[in-house]
Coordinates of C-alpha atoms and ligand atoms in Angstrom, one line a residue:
X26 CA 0.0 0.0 0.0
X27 CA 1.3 3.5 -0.6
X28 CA 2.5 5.7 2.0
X29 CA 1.3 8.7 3.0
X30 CA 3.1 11.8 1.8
X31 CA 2.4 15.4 2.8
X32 CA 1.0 17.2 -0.7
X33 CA 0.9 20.8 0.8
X34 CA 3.3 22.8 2.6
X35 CA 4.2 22.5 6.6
X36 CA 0.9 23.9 8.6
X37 CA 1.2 27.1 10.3
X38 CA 3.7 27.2 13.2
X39 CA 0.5 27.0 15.7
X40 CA -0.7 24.0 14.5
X41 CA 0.4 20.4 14.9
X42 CA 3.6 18.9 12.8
X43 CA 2.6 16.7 10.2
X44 CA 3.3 13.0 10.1
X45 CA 3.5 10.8 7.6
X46 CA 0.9 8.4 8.1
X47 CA 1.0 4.5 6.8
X48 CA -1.0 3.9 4.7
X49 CA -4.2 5.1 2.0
X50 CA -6.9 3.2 2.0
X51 CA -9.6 4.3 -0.4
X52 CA -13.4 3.9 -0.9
X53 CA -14.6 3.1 -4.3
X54 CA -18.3 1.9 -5.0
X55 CA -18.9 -0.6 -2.0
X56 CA -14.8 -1.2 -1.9
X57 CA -12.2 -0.4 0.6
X58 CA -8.6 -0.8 -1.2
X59 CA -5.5 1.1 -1.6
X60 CA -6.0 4.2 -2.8
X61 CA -3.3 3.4 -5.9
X62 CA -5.6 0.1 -7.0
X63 CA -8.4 2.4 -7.3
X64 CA -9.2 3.0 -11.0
X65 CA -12.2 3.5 -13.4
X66 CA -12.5 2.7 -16.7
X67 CA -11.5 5.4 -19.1
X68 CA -14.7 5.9 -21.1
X69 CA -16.1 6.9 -17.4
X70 CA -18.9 9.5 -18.3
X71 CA -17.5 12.0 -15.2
X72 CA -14.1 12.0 -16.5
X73 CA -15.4 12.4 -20.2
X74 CA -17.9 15.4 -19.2
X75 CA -17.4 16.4 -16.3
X76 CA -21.0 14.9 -14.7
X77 CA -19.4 14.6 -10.8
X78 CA -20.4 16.7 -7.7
X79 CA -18.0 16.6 -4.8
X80 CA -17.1 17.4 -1.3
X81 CA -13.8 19.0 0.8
X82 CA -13.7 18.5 4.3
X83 CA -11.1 19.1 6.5
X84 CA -10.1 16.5 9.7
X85 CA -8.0 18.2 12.6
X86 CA -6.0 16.4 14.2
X87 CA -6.0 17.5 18.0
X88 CA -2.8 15.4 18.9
X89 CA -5.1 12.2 20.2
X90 CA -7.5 12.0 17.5
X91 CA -9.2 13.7 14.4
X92 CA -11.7 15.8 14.5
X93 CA -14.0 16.3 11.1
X94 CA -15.5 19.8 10.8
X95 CA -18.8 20.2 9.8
X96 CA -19.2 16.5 8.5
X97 CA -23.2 16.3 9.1
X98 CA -23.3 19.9 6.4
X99 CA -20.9 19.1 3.8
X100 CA -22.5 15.4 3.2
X101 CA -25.7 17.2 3.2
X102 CA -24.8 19.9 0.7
X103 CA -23.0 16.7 -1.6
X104 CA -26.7 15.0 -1.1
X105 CA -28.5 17.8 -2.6
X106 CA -25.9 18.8 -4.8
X107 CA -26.0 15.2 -6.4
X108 CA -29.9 15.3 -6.6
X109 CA -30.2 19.0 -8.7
X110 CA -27.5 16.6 -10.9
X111 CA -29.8 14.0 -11.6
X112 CA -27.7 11.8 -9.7
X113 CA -29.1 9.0 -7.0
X114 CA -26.4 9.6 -4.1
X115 CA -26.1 7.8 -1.0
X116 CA -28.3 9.0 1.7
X117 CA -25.5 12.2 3.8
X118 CA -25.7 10.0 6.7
X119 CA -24.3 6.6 4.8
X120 CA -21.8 9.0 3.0
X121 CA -21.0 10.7 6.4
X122 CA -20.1 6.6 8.0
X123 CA -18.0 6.4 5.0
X124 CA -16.1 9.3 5.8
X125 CA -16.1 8.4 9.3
X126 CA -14.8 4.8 8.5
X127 CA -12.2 6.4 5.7
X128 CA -10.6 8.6 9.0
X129 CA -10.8 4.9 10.9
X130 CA -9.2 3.1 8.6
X131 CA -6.5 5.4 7.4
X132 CA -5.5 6.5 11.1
X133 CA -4.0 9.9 10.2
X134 CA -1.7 11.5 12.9
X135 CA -2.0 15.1 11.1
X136 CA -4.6 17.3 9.4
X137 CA -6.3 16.0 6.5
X138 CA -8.6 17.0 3.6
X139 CA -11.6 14.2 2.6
X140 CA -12.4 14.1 -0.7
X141 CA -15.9 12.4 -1.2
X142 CA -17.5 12.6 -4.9
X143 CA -20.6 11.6 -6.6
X144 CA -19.8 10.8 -9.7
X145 CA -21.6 9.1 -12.9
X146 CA -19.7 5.8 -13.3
X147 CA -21.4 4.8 -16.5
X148 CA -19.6 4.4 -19.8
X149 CA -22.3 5.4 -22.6
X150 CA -21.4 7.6 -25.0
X151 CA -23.6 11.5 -24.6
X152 CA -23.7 14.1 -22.6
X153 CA -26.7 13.0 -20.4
X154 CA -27.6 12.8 -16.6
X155 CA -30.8 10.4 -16.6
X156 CA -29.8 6.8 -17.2
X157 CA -26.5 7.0 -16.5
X158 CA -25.7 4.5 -12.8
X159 CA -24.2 6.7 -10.2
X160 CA -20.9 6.1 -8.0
X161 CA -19.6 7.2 -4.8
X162 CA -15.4 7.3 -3.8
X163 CA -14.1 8.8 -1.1
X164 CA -10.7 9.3 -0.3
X165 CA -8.2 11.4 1.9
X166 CA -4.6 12.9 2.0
X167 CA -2.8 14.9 4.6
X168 CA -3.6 19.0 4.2
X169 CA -1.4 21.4 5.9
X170 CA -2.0 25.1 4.6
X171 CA -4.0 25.2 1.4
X172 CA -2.2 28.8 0.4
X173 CA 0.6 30.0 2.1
X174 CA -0.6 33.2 3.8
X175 CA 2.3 33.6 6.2
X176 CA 3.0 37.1 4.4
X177 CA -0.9 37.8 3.2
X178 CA -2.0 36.9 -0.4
X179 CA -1.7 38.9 -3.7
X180 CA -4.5 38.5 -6.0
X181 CA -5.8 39.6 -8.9
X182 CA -9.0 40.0 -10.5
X183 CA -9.6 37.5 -12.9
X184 CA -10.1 38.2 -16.5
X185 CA -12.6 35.2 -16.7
X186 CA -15.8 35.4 -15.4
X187 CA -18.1 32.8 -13.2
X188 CA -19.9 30.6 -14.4
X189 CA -23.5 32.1 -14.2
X190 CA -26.0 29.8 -12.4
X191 CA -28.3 29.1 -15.6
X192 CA -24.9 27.6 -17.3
X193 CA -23.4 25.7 -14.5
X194 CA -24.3 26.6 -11.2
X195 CA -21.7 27.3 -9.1
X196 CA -23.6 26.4 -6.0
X197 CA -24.0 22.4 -6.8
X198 CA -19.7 21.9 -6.5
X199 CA -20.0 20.2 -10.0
X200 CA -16.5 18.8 -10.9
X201 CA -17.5 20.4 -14.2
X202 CA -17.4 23.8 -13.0
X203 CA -13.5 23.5 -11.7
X204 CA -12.6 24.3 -15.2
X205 CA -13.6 27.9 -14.6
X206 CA -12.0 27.9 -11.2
X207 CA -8.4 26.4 -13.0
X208 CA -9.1 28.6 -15.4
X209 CA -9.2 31.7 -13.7
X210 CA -6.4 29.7 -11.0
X211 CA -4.0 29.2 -13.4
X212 CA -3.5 32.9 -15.1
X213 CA -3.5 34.0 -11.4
X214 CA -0.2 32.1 -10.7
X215 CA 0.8 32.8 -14.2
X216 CA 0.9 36.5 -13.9
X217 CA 2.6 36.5 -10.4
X218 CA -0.4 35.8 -8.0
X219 CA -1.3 33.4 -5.2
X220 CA -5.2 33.7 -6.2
X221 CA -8.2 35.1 -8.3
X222 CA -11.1 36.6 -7.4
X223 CA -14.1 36.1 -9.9
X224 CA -16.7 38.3 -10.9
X225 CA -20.0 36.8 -11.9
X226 CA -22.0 37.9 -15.5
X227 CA -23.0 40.7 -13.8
X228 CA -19.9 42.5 -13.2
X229 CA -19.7 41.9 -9.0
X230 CA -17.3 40.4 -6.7
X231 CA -18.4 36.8 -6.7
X232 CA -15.5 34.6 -5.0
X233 CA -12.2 33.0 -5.1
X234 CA -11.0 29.9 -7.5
X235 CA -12.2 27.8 -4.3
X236 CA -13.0 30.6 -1.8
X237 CA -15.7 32.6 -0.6
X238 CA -14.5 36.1 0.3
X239 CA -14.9 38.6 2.6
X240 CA -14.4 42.4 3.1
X241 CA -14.7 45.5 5.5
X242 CA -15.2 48.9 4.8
X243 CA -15.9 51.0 8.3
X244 CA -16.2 47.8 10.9
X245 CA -18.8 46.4 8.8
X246 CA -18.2 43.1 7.7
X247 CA -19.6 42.5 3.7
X248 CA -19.8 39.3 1.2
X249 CA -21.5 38.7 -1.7
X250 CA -25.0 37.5 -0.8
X251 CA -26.3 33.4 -2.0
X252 CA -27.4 34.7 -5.7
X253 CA -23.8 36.0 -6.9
X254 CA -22.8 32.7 -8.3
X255 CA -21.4 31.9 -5.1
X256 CA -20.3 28.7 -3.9
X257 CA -22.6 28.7 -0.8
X258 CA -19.7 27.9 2.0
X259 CA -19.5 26.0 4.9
X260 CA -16.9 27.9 5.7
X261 CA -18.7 31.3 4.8
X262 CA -21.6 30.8 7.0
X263 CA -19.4 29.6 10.0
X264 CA -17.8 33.2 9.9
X265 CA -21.4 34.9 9.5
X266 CA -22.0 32.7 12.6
X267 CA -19.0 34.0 14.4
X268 CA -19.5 37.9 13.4
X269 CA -22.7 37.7 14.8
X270 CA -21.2 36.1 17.8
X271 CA -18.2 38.5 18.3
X272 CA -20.9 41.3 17.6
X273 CA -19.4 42.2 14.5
X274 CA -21.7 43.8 12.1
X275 CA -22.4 42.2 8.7
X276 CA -24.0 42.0 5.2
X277 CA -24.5 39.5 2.3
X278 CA -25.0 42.3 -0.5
X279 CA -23.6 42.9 -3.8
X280 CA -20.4 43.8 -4.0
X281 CA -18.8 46.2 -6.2
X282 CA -15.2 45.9 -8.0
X283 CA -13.6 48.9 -7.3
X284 CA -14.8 48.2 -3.1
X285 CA -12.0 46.0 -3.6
X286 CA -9.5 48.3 -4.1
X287 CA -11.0 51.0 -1.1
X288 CA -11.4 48.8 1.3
X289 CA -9.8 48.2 4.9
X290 CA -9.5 44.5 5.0
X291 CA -10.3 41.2 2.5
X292 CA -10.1 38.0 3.4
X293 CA -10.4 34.3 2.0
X294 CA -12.2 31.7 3.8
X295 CA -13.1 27.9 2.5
X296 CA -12.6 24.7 4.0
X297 CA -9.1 24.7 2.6
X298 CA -7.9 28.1 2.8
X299 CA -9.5 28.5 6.5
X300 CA -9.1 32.2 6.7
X301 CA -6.8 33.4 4.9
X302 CA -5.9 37.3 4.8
X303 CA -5.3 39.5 1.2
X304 CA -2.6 42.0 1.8
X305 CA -3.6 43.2 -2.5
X306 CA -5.6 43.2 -5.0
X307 CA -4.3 44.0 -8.8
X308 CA -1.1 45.3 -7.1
X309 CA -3.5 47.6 -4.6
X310 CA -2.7 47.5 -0.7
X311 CA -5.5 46.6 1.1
X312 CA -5.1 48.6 4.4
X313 CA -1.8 48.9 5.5
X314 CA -1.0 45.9 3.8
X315 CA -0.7 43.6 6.9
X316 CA -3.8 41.0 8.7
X317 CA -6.7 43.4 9.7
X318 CA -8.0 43.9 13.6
X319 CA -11.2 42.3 12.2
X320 CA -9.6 39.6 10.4
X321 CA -7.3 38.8 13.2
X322 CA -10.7 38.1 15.6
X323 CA -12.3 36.2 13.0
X324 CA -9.1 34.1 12.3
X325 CA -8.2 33.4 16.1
X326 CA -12.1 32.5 16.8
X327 CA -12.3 30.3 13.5
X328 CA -9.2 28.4 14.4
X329 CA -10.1 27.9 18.1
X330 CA -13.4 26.4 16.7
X331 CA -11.6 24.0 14.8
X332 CA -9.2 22.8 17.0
X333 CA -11.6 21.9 19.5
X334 CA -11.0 24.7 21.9
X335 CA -13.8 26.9 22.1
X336 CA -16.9 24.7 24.1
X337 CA -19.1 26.5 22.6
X338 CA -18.6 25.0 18.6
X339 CA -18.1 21.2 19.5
X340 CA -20.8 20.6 17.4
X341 CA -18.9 21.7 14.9
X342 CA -17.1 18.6 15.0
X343 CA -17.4 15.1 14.7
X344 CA -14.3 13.5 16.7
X345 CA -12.9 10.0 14.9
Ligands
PLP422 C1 -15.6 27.8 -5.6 C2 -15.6 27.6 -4.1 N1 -16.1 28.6 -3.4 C3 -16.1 28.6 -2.0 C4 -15.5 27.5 -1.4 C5 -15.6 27.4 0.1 O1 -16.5 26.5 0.5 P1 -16.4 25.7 1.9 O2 -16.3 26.7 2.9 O3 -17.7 24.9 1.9 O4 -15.3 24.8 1.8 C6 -15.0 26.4 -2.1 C7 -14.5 25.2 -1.4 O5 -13.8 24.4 -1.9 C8 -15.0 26.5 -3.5 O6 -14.5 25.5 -4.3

């Protein structure tokens, strides 16, 4: 079986080392295996169009065991996902025991990223959703920092635009619509930058490659609101959560370009990028250029959620 190698870069120096772990094991349609003797056939109809919805979700490991975040919400966002795709997905609670058996199984002694997907296994030739069988895999891999934000990221915005939701909707996670994403990703890195913000069809901020995003103009928090062309975050709604915890006001609203250039603060958030803070945009200081007072309670409240040490958010996780 193949060993586990760390993909990403070292975790921030407040979180927990990473170690290699033994082994992969992989779940593929009713199989446990080694991740490397997973395969499908090549005339697969997701990997010929696209027809997959899918799932990120992080495990923290606490230094005895792993705590999933928000595992109950991101099965049930691939459930419903996978249903406005025509596809017949496991129930969220079967796909959730899968997860929970994946963490079992695999034993990681460091953070990881799950990667469940719904995908259409057939092999018939057409670009169709109804009679096509439906599969499920789930897999996972150690995750440190997602973008390295030690010094603040640089982004741009991108010259491609989202994909509105009467093309592909952004909001079902379809593997489809990660073209756009490495689309827009790719001339980011390209031209210099560590990410890309989006606008949607209609000219407004709309989100990262695989982030929702945040920003504050005179202590109010703002974000573009659930009919941008949004990916509708986990994430994002665990920092509305928080604001209106920490009595910090917010807003989902449209949200101008140029708002990104005269702001005070912007920040990333997603299952992989956490929060994450932008020190520019096209070359622009945000600020002074360094993490924002309102960023930095967000950040330190989000991360003590996630690591199990604020009471009040256990719910957020599901300890393996
Ligand atoms: C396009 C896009 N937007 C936003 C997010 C953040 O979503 P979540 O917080 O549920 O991980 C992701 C996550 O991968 C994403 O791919």
């Amino acid at each position: 079986m193949a060993s586990f190698t760390a993909l990403s870069p070292e975790p921030r120096v407040n979180h927990p080392d990473p170690k290699p772990v033994a082994t992969t094991v992989a779940y593929l349609n009713g199989e446990w295996k080694p991740l490397t003797d997973c395969s499908v056939p090549i005339n697969t109809h997701a990997l010929q169009y696209g027809t997959g919805a899918f799932e990120g979700i992080r495990g923290y490991w606490d230094g005895t065991r792993i705590n999933i975040l928000f595992l109950r919400e991101h099965f049930q966002r691939l459930q419903r996902n996978a249903k406005m795709l025509l596809m017949e997905p496991p129930t969220a609670e079967a796909m959730a025991a899968i997860a929970v058996d994946l963490v079992r199984r695999n034993a990681p002694k460091t953070n990881v990223y799950l990667r469940p997907l719904v995908y259409k296994k057939g092999t018939t030739l057409g670009p169709v959703l109804v009679n096509v069988p439906d599969g499920f895999l789930a897999y996972l891999q150690p995750l440190g920092d997602y973008l390295d934000t030690s010094k603040g990221l640089s982004v741009c915005v991108s010259s491609w635009r989202r994909l509105p939701d009467n093309s592909i909707p952004t909001r079902t996670k379809a593997t489809a619509g990660y073209l756009n994403s490495a689309l827009a990703k790719s001339e980011a890195v390209m031209n210099g930058y560590d990410e890309a913000i989006f606008l949607n069809d209609r000219g407004q901020v709309c989100e990262g490659s695989a982030e929702n995003i945040f920003l504050i103009r005179d202590g109010v928090l703002s974000t573009p609101d659930r009919t941008a062309d949004i990916l509708e975050g986990i994430t994002r709604k665990a920092i509305l959560m928080l604001a209106a915890d920490l009595g910090i006001p917010f807003v989902e609203r449209a949200v101008a370009r140029t708002e990104l250039y005269t702001c005070d603060e912007i920040f990333l958030v997603g299952t992989g990028c956490q929060v994450s803070y932008v020190r520019a945009v096209d070359k622009r200081t945000v600020g002074d250029g360094s993490r924002g007072p309102i960023t930095a309670r967000l950040q330190t409240a989000y991360e003590n959620a996630v690591y199990g040490r604020e009471p009040r958010y256990a719910a957020w996780l599901t300890a393996v």
